[in-house]
Amino acid sequence: MVFLALGIEGSANKIGVGIVNGDGEILANPRRTHIAPPGSGFLPKETADHHRAHILDLISEALSQAQVTLSNISLICYTKGPGMALPLSVGALVARTLSQLYNIPIIGVNHCVGHIEMGRLVTKAENPTILYVSGGNSQVIAYNESRYRIFGETLDIAVGNCLDRFARIINISNDPAPGYNIEQLAKQGKNLIELPYVVKGMDVSFSGMLTFIESIAKNHSQEDLCFSLQETAFAMLVETAERAMAHCNSNEVLIVGGVGCNLRLQEMVKDMLKDRNGKLHAMDDRYCIDNGAMIAYTGMLQYQHGDRMELIDCTFTQRFRTDEVLVTWRS
Amino acid sequence: MDLTLISQGAEGKIYTCTFLGKKSIKKERISRSYRQKSLDTKLRERRLIQESRNLVKIRKEGVPVPGLYFVDTITCSLYMEFITPSISLKNFFIQNPSIPQSLLSDFANQIGKSVALMHNVQCIHGDLTTSNMLLKPQVSLATEILNDFSPADYLVNPCMVYFIDFGLSYGSSTPEDMAVDLHVLEKAISSAHPQLEKIFIEILAAYKIHKRKADSVLTKLEQVRMRGRKRLAFG
Ligand SMILES: Nc1ncnc2c1ncn2[C@@H]1O[C@H](COP(=O)(O)OP(=O)(O)O)[C@@H](O)[C@H]1O
Ligand SMILES: [Mg+2]
């Protein structure tokens, strides 16, 4: 009988269900996105409502795409954290219920580790320096002694959060995603506006840049603002990634997380790597963006290496650092 | 000039060269194609100036740093003393699996004291990692010995800890900036050398002895750490 893991991800504004087999093949990976109206961010309650409305359909959809039934599933995986509490609770609740109803073992997964493992699976990167850039996260990570160690991170807000809030300030649409719209507008930008550039060792800070942009926004075109924000914020990220690479003697970079879809960011990392004879492993949109398969796959790795969870431990948590997870499946 | 590339770090190329007849280090901040030209120029120039200014300032305080020979603003290059033989603290830790506690304490004391001396004159290093500290044997040794100094030789010869790479350094008198400087070091140790995490406690102890008004910095450090733990990271 083939091993089949079903994963549920719902830590932010996307709800996804993925099914992965024991060889790491992705059999299904549907998702839905909650899109907030322009000028506002996604709120916990509305997002949780959205997830609740879609999760059962998504599970049926995933099962039928994979041509299996719940009784074929060997393991239920869900995102334990980090993320927004209410949306997380939806995934955790459904996972626990399925586990009880069908008597299937259950595993909680760290969302960030999920992104990393999915990235390694899809790109076949062995031991890359990881640039993790998303709505809630900006970290430079490398594996060392059984943990994904955080070498650098944002000291205040995440780069994705910076982009989202900037989009709200200058009223850019959230559909399909604020970051995507910024990327398109930035292509027409020509003048680089000088913005605060804050790099401290391998750490970065974006809040000063956002406050500054807010104060000058009315004097510039949307295009130039988008262009300048991207060029400056991404240069900071690329620089810290390179610092971490030099520090770890690493020669490859894996970009994960939603902001990793940004082609300009990918291009900048590629340029940086060209000077170092390094290699970029970029994810395509299907896996960069939060999805269920990454949770299923990572949960399966944990399970196959002896990780077990009792129902009582199947909680969720807003704060769950990447380096808290003992990585038993790599050595 | 007889340039030999010895390292390509995050910011630039490090060469050995001969400067006025003396074996020296040339650190060139090369232009990086991934960032916009105007930003690139600004960063390289700013960091060149910061590094040279603070190298000089810190040396006066008695912190072991390479002597500065020459600043070339056209190519954004610094010429400085070649610390040799030397090994970065990072490579020393990686290549010597077991290091006697007494030696670790000695290095911790030196590091804590040097950071305190920098902070006492309002200089924030900005990039305190074990890559940016070099061990150099204190004793004058015969040239034959110096030429093939192995990582293990640093275990048995008393060493000085030199500080390099002041490109991200800046002037500040706030406990917050000093605390962040220490926190960068703390994280650099715990992420790259998790088994040596405890050395940071000794570094702080030495820092406390030599830093004026150390208490306000250490209180801030606690807050900076809490911020890190509380920070939401998701998505
Ligand atoms: N003065 C010096 N003497 C000996 N080696 C040096 C000196 N300066 C730099 N190096 C070597 O070059 C490496 C990178 O130098 P650094 O100044 O840290 O540049 P980067 O900004 O690229 O990290 C160091 O880790 C060290 O091995
Ligand atoms: Mg350095």
XYZ file of C-alpha atoms and ligand atoms in Angstrom:
594
model
C 0.000 0.000 0.000
C 1.345 3.454 -0.872
C 1.932 5.970 1.863
C -0.267 9.040 1.369
C -0.040 12.246 3.384
C -2.755 14.890 3.337
C -1.711 18.380 4.416
C -3.803 21.377 5.390
C -2.361 24.885 5.312
C -4.279 27.953 6.468
C -1.936 30.161 8.460
C -2.552 33.362 6.505
C -4.949 34.413 3.738
C -4.720 31.160 1.774
C -6.320 27.848 2.520
C -4.818 24.849 0.770
C -5.045 21.075 0.838
C -2.310 18.901 -0.633
C -1.829 15.188 -1.090
C 1.662 13.761 -1.432
C 2.759 10.140 -1.772
C 5.696 8.421 -0.089
C 8.022 9.273 -2.974
C 7.305 12.969 -2.567
C 5.099 13.133 -5.650
C 2.407 15.787 -5.423
C -0.929 14.256 -6.397
C -3.120 17.267 -5.677
C -2.620 20.765 -4.317
C -5.688 23.006 -4.670
C -6.043 26.294 -2.757
C -8.231 29.377 -2.390
C -7.157 32.923 -1.532
C -9.034 35.426 0.559
C -8.637 38.792 -1.150
C -9.193 41.857 0.991
C -10.772 45.004 -0.493
C -8.309 47.697 -1.692
C -6.928 49.845 1.091
C -7.265 47.152 3.747
C -5.339 44.100 4.873
C -6.847 40.699 5.533
C -8.406 40.503 8.956
C -8.308 37.394 11.153
C -12.026 36.861 11.443
C -12.895 37.336 7.752
C -9.952 35.161 6.788
C -11.042 32.375 9.132
C -14.600 32.619 7.764
C -13.187 32.291 4.267
C -11.157 29.227 5.226
C -14.137 27.614 6.945
C -16.257 28.176 3.866
C -13.774 26.464 1.541
C -11.882 23.821 3.448
C -14.289 20.907 3.055
C -14.694 21.495 -0.679
C -10.950 21.697 -1.023
C -10.503 18.362 0.721
C -12.994 16.701 -1.650
C -11.333 18.388 -4.596
C -7.878 17.195 -3.540
C -9.090 13.642 -2.936
C -10.798 13.389 -6.289
C -7.812 14.899 -8.139
C -5.538 12.363 -6.465
C -8.147 9.654 -7.084
C -8.128 8.431 -3.525
C -10.486 8.439 -0.553
C -9.886 9.425 3.036
C -9.542 5.773 3.999
C -6.429 5.586 1.776
C -4.737 8.444 3.660
C -1.896 7.350 5.950
C -1.157 10.637 7.678
C -2.925 13.939 8.318
C -0.669 16.998 8.521
C -1.612 20.546 9.415
C 0.114 23.855 10.014
C 0.725 24.240 13.738
C 2.160 27.755 13.328
C 3.376 30.387 12.983
C 0.498 32.411 11.632
C -2.716 34.157 12.539
C -4.527 32.341 15.317
C -8.059 32.264 13.953
C -7.187 31.072 10.440
C -4.768 28.513 11.932
C -7.516 27.179 14.167
C -9.636 26.209 11.150
C -6.953 23.924 9.702
C -6.079 22.424 13.085
C -9.717 21.697 13.887
C -10.415 19.965 10.593
C -7.166 17.984 10.821
C -8.000 16.737 14.320
C -11.507 15.802 13.287
C -10.340 13.820 10.245
C -7.693 12.093 12.333
C -10.310 11.044 14.900
C -13.001 10.052 12.423
C -10.768 7.933 10.229
C -8.285 6.919 12.888
C -5.305 8.359 11.008
C -2.116 9.555 12.747
C -1.717 13.332 12.848
C 1.330 15.631 12.749
C 1.624 19.393 13.236
C 4.100 21.156 10.968
C 6.030 24.413 11.225
C 4.939 26.515 8.275
C 8.407 27.918 7.574
C 10.055 24.513 7.649
C 7.288 23.421 5.269
C 8.325 26.089 2.767
C 11.967 25.078 3.059
C 11.424 21.350 2.620
C 9.074 21.886 -0.285
C 11.725 24.108 -1.828
C 14.384 21.464 -1.445
C 12.067 18.818 -2.867
C 11.049 20.786 -5.942
C 14.423 22.335 -6.792
C 16.613 19.462 -5.552
C 18.824 21.980 -3.762
C 21.068 20.032 -1.376
C 22.147 22.518 1.245
C 21.257 26.017 0.147
C 21.256 29.316 1.969
C 17.564 30.063 2.210
C 16.043 33.455 1.606
C 12.622 33.241 3.159
C 10.480 36.162 2.111
C 6.745 36.342 2.661
C 3.958 38.449 4.081
C 4.943 37.750 7.652
C 8.519 36.655 7.349
C 11.927 37.811 6.144
C 14.719 35.526 7.204
C 18.035 34.263 5.945
C 18.360 30.658 7.036
C 20.928 27.904 6.754
C 20.978 24.354 8.038
C 23.491 23.654 10.773
C 23.541 20.849 13.355
C 19.994 19.547 13.070
C 18.231 22.870 12.889
C 17.380 25.528 10.374
C 19.310 28.368 11.962
C 18.260 31.939 11.452
C 21.335 33.921 10.426
C 19.539 37.108 9.671
C 16.021 38.443 9.828
C 13.977 41.582 9.842
C 14.223 43.590 13.032
C 10.694 44.908 12.611
C 8.244 44.170 9.789
C 8.530 41.531 7.081
C 9.246 42.551 3.502
C 5.868 41.248 2.312
C 4.146 43.173 5.055
C 6.070 46.270 3.999
C 4.876 45.803 0.394
C 1.272 45.180 1.491
C 1.178 48.245 3.708
C 2.811 50.342 1.048
C 0.141 49.197 -1.423
C -2.500 50.400 1.013
C -0.798 53.770 1.464
C -0.838 54.508 -2.252
C -4.064 52.606 -2.895
C -2.911 49.751 -5.096
C -5.323 46.861 -5.545
C -5.001 43.634 -3.507
C -6.146 41.588 -6.509
C -4.541 39.164 -7.292
C -1.943 40.259 -4.719
C -0.551 43.651 -3.724
C 3.010 42.468 -4.322
C 2.160 41.389 -7.847
C 0.654 44.767 -8.691
C 3.636 46.595 -7.233
C 5.927 44.457 -9.380
C 4.021 45.410 -12.532
C 3.987 49.141 -11.723
C 7.679 49.080 -10.813
C 8.520 48.034 -14.369
C 7.455 51.499 -15.508
C 9.417 53.308 -12.790
C 12.483 55.270 -13.869
C 13.700 57.452 -11.045
C 15.248 55.931 -7.972
C 14.077 57.869 -4.927
C 16.560 57.714 -2.082
C 15.049 55.628 0.728
C 16.479 54.568 4.101
C 18.701 51.521 3.578
C 19.087 49.669 6.865
C 21.306 46.598 7.096
C 22.722 45.560 10.482
C 25.011 42.615 10.023
C 22.722 39.993 8.541
C 19.583 41.734 9.806
C 17.418 44.240 7.977
C 14.793 46.787 8.945
C 11.927 48.020 6.791
C 9.779 50.121 9.098
C 11.815 53.305 8.615
C 11.487 52.954 4.867
C 7.736 52.644 5.114
C 7.355 55.698 7.347
C 9.583 57.663 5.012
C 7.637 56.644 1.916
C 4.407 57.624 3.596
C 5.746 61.132 4.106
C 6.881 61.649 0.509
C 4.335 59.558 -1.400
C 2.343 62.505 -2.743
C 5.398 64.035 -4.450
C 6.087 61.070 -6.717
C 4.413 58.840 -9.259
C 3.146 55.414 -8.217
C 5.555 53.870 -10.706
C 8.635 55.558 -9.261
C 7.560 54.741 -5.713
C 7.069 51.059 -6.535
C 10.343 50.934 -8.408
C 12.308 52.598 -5.609
C 10.744 50.517 -2.867
C 11.465 47.265 -4.683
C 14.987 48.173 -5.697
C 15.936 49.311 -2.197
C 14.173 46.659 -0.132
C 15.338 43.822 -2.369
C 18.925 45.095 -2.424
C 18.893 44.876 1.371
C 17.652 41.291 1.234
C 20.132 40.238 -1.429
C 22.950 41.804 0.519
C 22.116 39.948 3.730
C 21.703 36.694 1.803
C 25.153 37.204 0.378
C 26.583 37.952 3.807
C 25.124 34.709 5.112
C 26.527 32.810 2.120
C 29.989 34.193 2.735
C 29.686 33.348 6.413
C 28.520 29.769 5.706
C 30.735 29.140 2.662
C 27.618 28.297 0.730
C 27.234 28.648 -3.002
C 23.537 28.210 -3.639
C 20.432 30.114 -2.692
C 16.886 28.886 -2.407
C 14.164 31.528 -2.384
C 10.907 30.552 -0.706
C 7.784 32.344 0.473
C 5.264 34.452 -1.406
C 7.577 37.374 -2.192
C 9.871 34.811 -3.827
C 7.515 34.871 -6.822
C 8.742 38.370 -7.617
C 10.815 38.063 -10.775
C 12.823 41.192 -10.078
C 13.942 39.741 -6.751
C 14.900 36.494 -8.482
C 16.838 38.441 -11.091
C 18.726 40.391 -8.443
C 19.682 37.224 -6.576
C 20.832 35.714 -9.875
C 23.000 38.780 -10.548
C 24.524 38.509 -7.098
C 25.242 34.818 -7.646
C 26.823 35.417 -11.032
C 29.618 37.331 -9.302
C 30.157 34.379 -6.963
C 29.689 31.538 -9.461
C 26.728 30.420 -7.418
C 23.410 28.872 -8.295
C 19.857 30.060 -7.704
C 17.056 27.656 -6.917
C 13.893 29.620 -7.459
C 10.504 28.159 -6.839
C 7.691 28.564 -9.258
C 4.481 30.242 -8.143
C 2.713 26.968 -7.430
C 5.000 26.248 -4.500
C 6.266 29.665 -3.444
C 2.798 30.600 -2.363
C 1.398 28.860 0.726
C 0.000 25.465 -0.163
C -1.106 22.198 1.403
C 1.438 19.930 -0.298
C 4.351 21.544 1.534
C 2.683 20.720 4.835
C 1.872 17.166 3.744
C 5.406 16.538 2.532
C 7.126 17.980 5.605
C 4.770 16.188 7.990
C 5.578 12.975 6.166
C 9.324 13.529 6.617
C 8.763 14.106 10.330
C 6.579 11.001 10.627
C 8.969 8.776 8.720
C 11.733 9.831 11.089
C 9.862 8.891 14.186
C 7.912 12.014 15.062
C 4.507 11.219 16.667
C 1.859 13.496 18.122
C -0.943 12.809 20.576
C -4.251 14.503 19.981
C -3.765 16.642 23.074
C -0.587 18.115 21.559
C -2.295 19.011 18.298
C -2.629 22.671 19.116
C -1.700 25.695 17.048
C 0.459 28.669 17.910
C 0.947 32.145 16.476
C 4.637 32.153 17.345
C 6.726 29.213 16.268
C 10.278 29.980 15.253
C 11.967 28.094 12.442
C 14.884 27.128 14.686
C 12.617 25.526 17.305
C 12.122 22.481 15.094
C 14.576 19.621 15.535
C 15.285 18.497 11.992
C 15.499 14.734 12.381
C 15.353 13.918 8.678
C 18.639 15.521 7.635
C 22.059 14.590 8.887
C 50.751 45.381 -8.506
C 51.044 41.783 -7.294
C 47.419 41.257 -6.349
C 46.395 37.833 -5.080
C 42.722 37.301 -4.329
C 42.351 35.626 -0.936
C 38.647 36.062 -0.209
C 35.448 37.202 -1.817
C 33.188 38.309 0.966
C 29.747 39.824 0.760
C 30.949 43.269 -0.097
C 34.192 43.085 -1.812
C 37.336 41.367 -2.785
C 40.237 40.922 -0.439
C 43.689 40.721 -1.979
C 47.165 40.462 -0.615
C 49.483 42.930 -2.277
C 52.665 44.851 -1.760
C 52.130 48.406 -0.625
C 55.240 50.597 -0.315
C 57.309 47.450 -0.095
C 55.213 45.904 2.634
C 53.009 42.838 2.288
C 49.513 44.284 2.764
C 45.804 43.697 2.341
C 43.767 45.474 -0.282
C 40.021 45.491 0.323
C 38.149 46.594 -2.742
C 34.428 47.257 -2.622
C 33.428 46.184 -6.072
C 30.379 47.495 -7.828
C 27.486 45.085 -7.551
C 25.339 44.723 -10.627
C 22.227 43.606 -8.741
C 21.591 47.041 -7.289
C 20.880 50.358 -8.990
C 23.989 52.324 -9.891
C 23.207 55.331 -7.691
C 22.440 53.165 -4.662
C 25.521 51.068 -5.326
C 27.833 54.059 -5.489
C 26.359 55.588 -2.372
C 26.697 52.395 -0.340
C 30.245 51.697 -1.457
C 31.438 55.210 -0.769
C 29.691 55.462 2.560
C 31.078 52.155 3.745
C 34.578 52.906 2.563
C 34.581 56.097 4.626
C 32.984 54.449 7.653
C 35.430 51.597 7.604
C 38.521 53.760 7.296
C 37.364 56.314 9.842
C 36.477 53.744 12.461
C 39.582 51.617 11.902
C 41.642 54.630 12.844
C 39.423 55.665 15.729
C 39.305 52.202 17.267
C 43.001 51.559 16.955
C 43.625 54.591 19.145
C 41.550 52.948 21.866
C 43.855 49.967 21.880
C 41.496 47.553 20.174
C 43.470 45.169 17.934
C 42.556 46.169 14.363
C 44.663 46.235 11.201
C 46.573 49.479 10.709
C 45.184 51.578 7.867
C 47.700 52.479 5.155
C 45.794 54.183 2.368
C 42.283 54.985 1.148
C 41.586 55.049 -2.563
C 38.219 56.699 -3.129
C 38.315 56.154 -6.888
C 38.224 52.362 -6.732
C 36.697 52.289 -3.234
C 39.693 50.418 -1.876
C 41.464 50.309 1.452
C 45.037 49.247 1.954
C 45.756 47.901 5.404
C 47.984 45.806 7.578
C 48.050 42.129 6.683
C 47.251 40.203 9.844
C 49.386 37.110 9.400
C 49.462 34.346 10.207
C 45.812 34.483 11.098
C 42.634 32.458 11.028
C 39.095 33.720 11.359
C 37.502 32.775 14.645
C 34.829 31.012 12.620
C 37.292 28.730 10.853
C 39.177 28.170 14.076
C 35.965 26.971 15.753
C 34.985 24.798 12.811
C 38.381 23.203 12.339
C 39.119 22.513 15.988
C 36.357 20.268 17.293
C 37.538 20.423 20.887
C 38.832 23.646 22.328
C 39.960 23.884 25.961
C 37.670 25.971 28.154
C 40.553 28.190 29.259
C 41.211 29.201 25.678
C 37.542 29.954 25.016
C 37.481 32.120 28.145
C 40.559 33.971 26.997
C 38.965 34.777 23.623
C 35.658 35.689 25.261
C 37.454 38.121 27.552
C 39.275 39.757 24.707
C 36.121 40.048 22.611
C 34.029 41.456 25.453
C 36.705 43.975 26.324
C 37.257 45.113 22.735
C 33.553 45.583 22.047
C 33.284 47.572 25.276
C 36.178 49.807 24.224
C 34.534 50.441 20.854
C 31.211 51.252 22.467
C 32.907 53.530 24.982
C 33.847 55.799 22.086
C 30.411 55.498 20.483
C 31.520 53.177 17.726
C 29.047 50.456 16.783
C 30.716 47.706 14.739
C 27.520 46.719 12.954
C 28.609 43.264 11.833
C 30.023 41.382 14.799
C 30.347 37.824 13.557
C 33.039 35.212 14.033
C 34.028 35.764 10.374
C 35.043 39.279 11.281
C 37.433 38.353 14.073
C 40.903 37.059 13.332
C 43.211 35.169 15.664
C 46.852 36.057 15.434
C 49.577 34.468 17.559
C 51.044 37.011 19.954
C 54.543 35.735 20.146
C 57.032 36.531 17.440
C 57.822 33.246 15.780
C 60.468 32.237 13.321
C 59.421 32.708 9.704
C 59.543 28.984 8.885
C 57.034 28.312 11.635
C 54.811 31.204 10.598
C 54.599 30.004 7.049
C 52.888 26.768 7.848
C 50.765 27.586 10.792
C 47.888 25.088 10.957
C 44.496 25.569 12.634
C 45.652 23.355 15.498
C 48.717 25.546 16.104
C 46.395 28.323 17.251
C 45.375 26.060 20.128
C 48.824 26.071 21.654
C 50.026 29.613 20.961
C 48.500 32.552 22.840
C 46.548 34.668 20.355
C 45.189 38.161 20.001
C 41.669 38.606 18.650
C 41.733 41.205 15.860
C 38.563 42.923 14.680
C 38.049 43.615 10.981
C 35.313 44.599 8.544
C 34.059 47.966 9.800
C 32.012 48.668 6.679
C 28.726 48.650 8.570
C 30.095 50.541 11.548
C 28.615 53.830 12.623
C 28.638 56.284 15.464
C 25.945 56.138 18.116
C 25.656 56.690 21.827
C 22.350 54.951 22.465
C 22.149 51.790 24.599
C 19.712 50.461 21.988
C 22.290 50.498 19.175
C 24.907 48.954 21.427
C 22.493 46.257 22.544
C 21.635 45.420 18.934
C 25.367 45.209 18.185
C 25.754 42.637 20.968
C 22.637 40.808 19.838
C 24.034 40.461 16.312
C 27.082 38.784 17.873
C 24.954 36.560 20.075
C 22.957 35.338 17.097
C 26.046 34.900 14.957
C 27.463 32.571 17.594
C 24.287 30.618 18.265
C 23.529 30.083 14.577
C 27.031 29.278 13.327
C 28.465 27.637 16.461
C 25.522 26.343 18.489
C 27.773 24.137 20.616
C 29.706 27.204 21.806
C 26.670 29.271 22.695
C 27.836 29.644 26.312
C 30.847 31.712 25.347
C 28.524 34.684 24.930
C 27.894 34.785 28.685
C 31.602 35.266 29.270
C 31.781 37.876 26.532
C 29.076 39.834 28.332
C 30.856 39.495 31.663
C 34.000 41.021 30.183
C 31.942 43.676 28.413
C 30.389 44.635 31.730
C 33.784 45.194 33.321
C 35.087 47.494 30.603
C 32.006 49.309 29.336
C 31.005 52.518 31.048
C 27.309 52.463 32.016
C 27.115 48.822 30.950
C 23.900 48.238 32.865
C 21.718 50.302 30.558
C 23.068 48.379 27.554
C 22.527 44.994 29.191
C 18.973 45.926 30.198
C 18.320 46.966 26.617
C 19.841 43.719 25.368
C 17.229 41.811 27.328
C 14.502 43.861 25.612
C 16.051 43.354 22.185
C 16.091 39.600 22.792
C 12.453 39.602 23.878
C 11.517 41.474 20.747
C 13.149 38.715 18.714
C 11.254 36.011 20.534
C 7.948 37.830 20.335
C 8.234 38.809 16.722
C 5.546 37.183 14.665
C 6.971 35.317 11.737
C 4.457 33.719 9.456
C 3.223 33.466 5.926
N 43.777 42.802 7.464
C 43.581 41.517 7.165
N 44.541 40.614 7.393
C 44.347 39.313 7.087
N 43.244 38.823 6.534
C 42.240 39.676 6.265
C 42.359 41.063 6.561
N 41.222 41.673 6.169
C 40.431 40.708 5.667
N 41.019 39.502 5.718
C 40.441 38.228 5.244
O 39.398 38.477 4.312
C 38.133 38.057 4.809
C 37.039 39.046 4.434
O 37.353 40.328 4.903
P 36.245 41.349 5.445
O 36.899 42.627 5.752
O 35.501 40.699 6.538
O 35.351 41.566 4.154
P 33.816 41.245 3.830
O 33.120 42.544 3.969
O 33.873 40.761 2.465
O 33.337 40.235 4.830
C 38.345 37.893 6.296
O 37.491 36.925 6.873
C 39.811 37.497 6.388
O 39.947 36.114 6.148
Mg 33.534 40.067 6.832
